[in-house]
Every structure is written in C-alpha cells, then in structure tokens.
Coordinates of C-alpha atoms in Angstrom, one line a residue:
F161 CA -121.7 -142.3 -78.4
D162 CA -124.3 -142.6 -75.1
R163 CA -122.6 -143.3 -71.7
Y164 CA -124.5 -144.2 -68.3
C165 CA -123.5 -141.5 -65.5
D166 CA -124.7 -141.6 -61.4
W167 CA -124.8 -138.4 -61.1
W168 CA -125.5 -138.0 -57.6
L169 CA -123.1 -141.0 -56.6
Y170 CA -120.6 -139.2 -58.7
K171 CA -121.9 -136.4 -56.1
E172 CA -121.6 -138.2 -53.5
R173 CA -118.2 -139.8 -54.0
H174 CA -116.8 -136.4 -54.8
L175 CA -118.0 -134.6 -51.1
V176 CA -116.2 -137.7 -49.7
E177 CA -112.7 -137.1 -51.4
N178 CA -112.5 -134.0 -50.8
Y179 CA -113.2 -134.6 -46.8
F180 CA -109.9 -137.2 -47.3
L181 CA -108.1 -133.8 -48.8
K182 CA -109.2 -131.5 -46.2
L183 CA -108.2 -134.2 -43.6
K184 CA -105.3 -134.8 -45.1
A185 CA -103.7 -130.8 -45.0
F186 CA -103.1 -131.8 -41.5
R187 CA -99.7 -132.4 -41.0
R188 CA -100.6 -135.0 -38.3
I189 CA -103.3 -137.2 -39.8
A190 CA -100.7 -137.1 -43.6
T191 CA -98.1 -138.2 -42.0
R192 CA -98.8 -140.6 -38.8
Y193 CA -97.6 -139.0 -36.8
D194 CA -99.3 -140.8 -34.1
K195 CA -98.2 -144.7 -32.6
L196 CA -101.3 -145.8 -31.7
A197 CA -104.7 -146.1 -33.2
S198 CA -107.1 -144.3 -30.9
T199 CA -104.8 -141.5 -30.6
F200 CA -105.0 -141.1 -34.5
L201 CA -108.3 -142.0 -34.6
G202 CA -108.6 -138.8 -31.4
I203 CA -107.0 -136.8 -33.4
I204 CA -109.3 -137.3 -36.7
C205 CA -112.7 -136.5 -34.5
I206 CA -110.4 -133.8 -33.7
A207 CA -110.3 -132.0 -37.3
S208 CA -113.0 -133.8 -38.0
I209 CA -114.5 -130.9 -35.8
L210 CA -112.6 -128.8 -37.3
I211 CA -113.6 -128.9 -40.7
W212 CA -117.4 -128.5 -39.3
L213 CA -116.8 -126.1 -37.9
N214 CA -114.7 -124.0 -40.0
K215 CA -117.8 -124.9 -42.5
Q216 CA -120.7 -123.2 -39.8
L217 CA -119.4 -120.5 -39.4
R218 CA -118.9 -119.6 -42.8
M219 CA -121.9 -119.6 -43.7
F220 CA -122.5 -117.3 -40.5
F221 CA -120.6 -114.9 -41.1
K222 CA -121.9 -114.9 -45.1
H223 CA -125.6 -114.5 -44.1
A224 CA -124.6 -112.3 -41.4
L225 CA -122.6 -110.3 -44.0
D226 CA -125.4 -111.2 -45.8
Q227 CA -127.5 -109.2 -44.1
I228 CA -125.2 -106.4 -43.4
M229 CA -124.9 -105.0 -47.0
E230 CA -128.8 -105.2 -46.6
I231 CA -129.0 -103.0 -44.1
V232 CA -126.3 -100.9 -45.5
Q233 CA -128.4 -100.4 -48.7
Q234 CA -131.8 -99.5 -46.9
S235 CA -130.0 -97.0 -45.4
F236 CA -128.3 -95.5 -48.6
D237 CA -131.2 -96.1 -50.3
A238 CA -132.6 -93.7 -47.7
Q239 CA -130.2 -91.3 -48.0
A240 CA -131.0 -90.7 -52.0
E241 CA -134.2 -90.1 -51.6

C-alpha cells in the first residue's frame, strides 16, 4: 500500500536532529555542566557559532581547492601541448 510522506518536512526534521547531535558532541552541553540557565544558553550560542563556522570554512576551502585543481589541470594541459 502507498504511504504519504511529506519529504520537505522530513528533510527539515533531519536537519534539526543533526544539529542537536552536533550540539551534544560538546561535552559541556551534553552533561549540562553549567548550573545557571543563562550560562548554559551562552555555551549553546558559542557552540552554535562554532558549528556554523565549521560548515562555512569547509565550504570555502572546498571552493578554493576546486579552483586550485582547475588551475593545475589547465597548466598540465598547457604543458602537454
């Protein structure tokens, strides 16, 4: 039988679940080390920024490496001629 599944909603839920998994990789957050809620929220904000920066840097370096590989390939092609 055919089941209905909202794939967009599934994709969004998957992103949120992965975000919480990345947050829990920080031991201080996973163990709820901080006693004050304001301190805990601050640590969550810092961890979120680190997660975002990690993603941005990976995308930047991937783009930069792609450009370098293209330049290297062009130089090899020029030498072969």
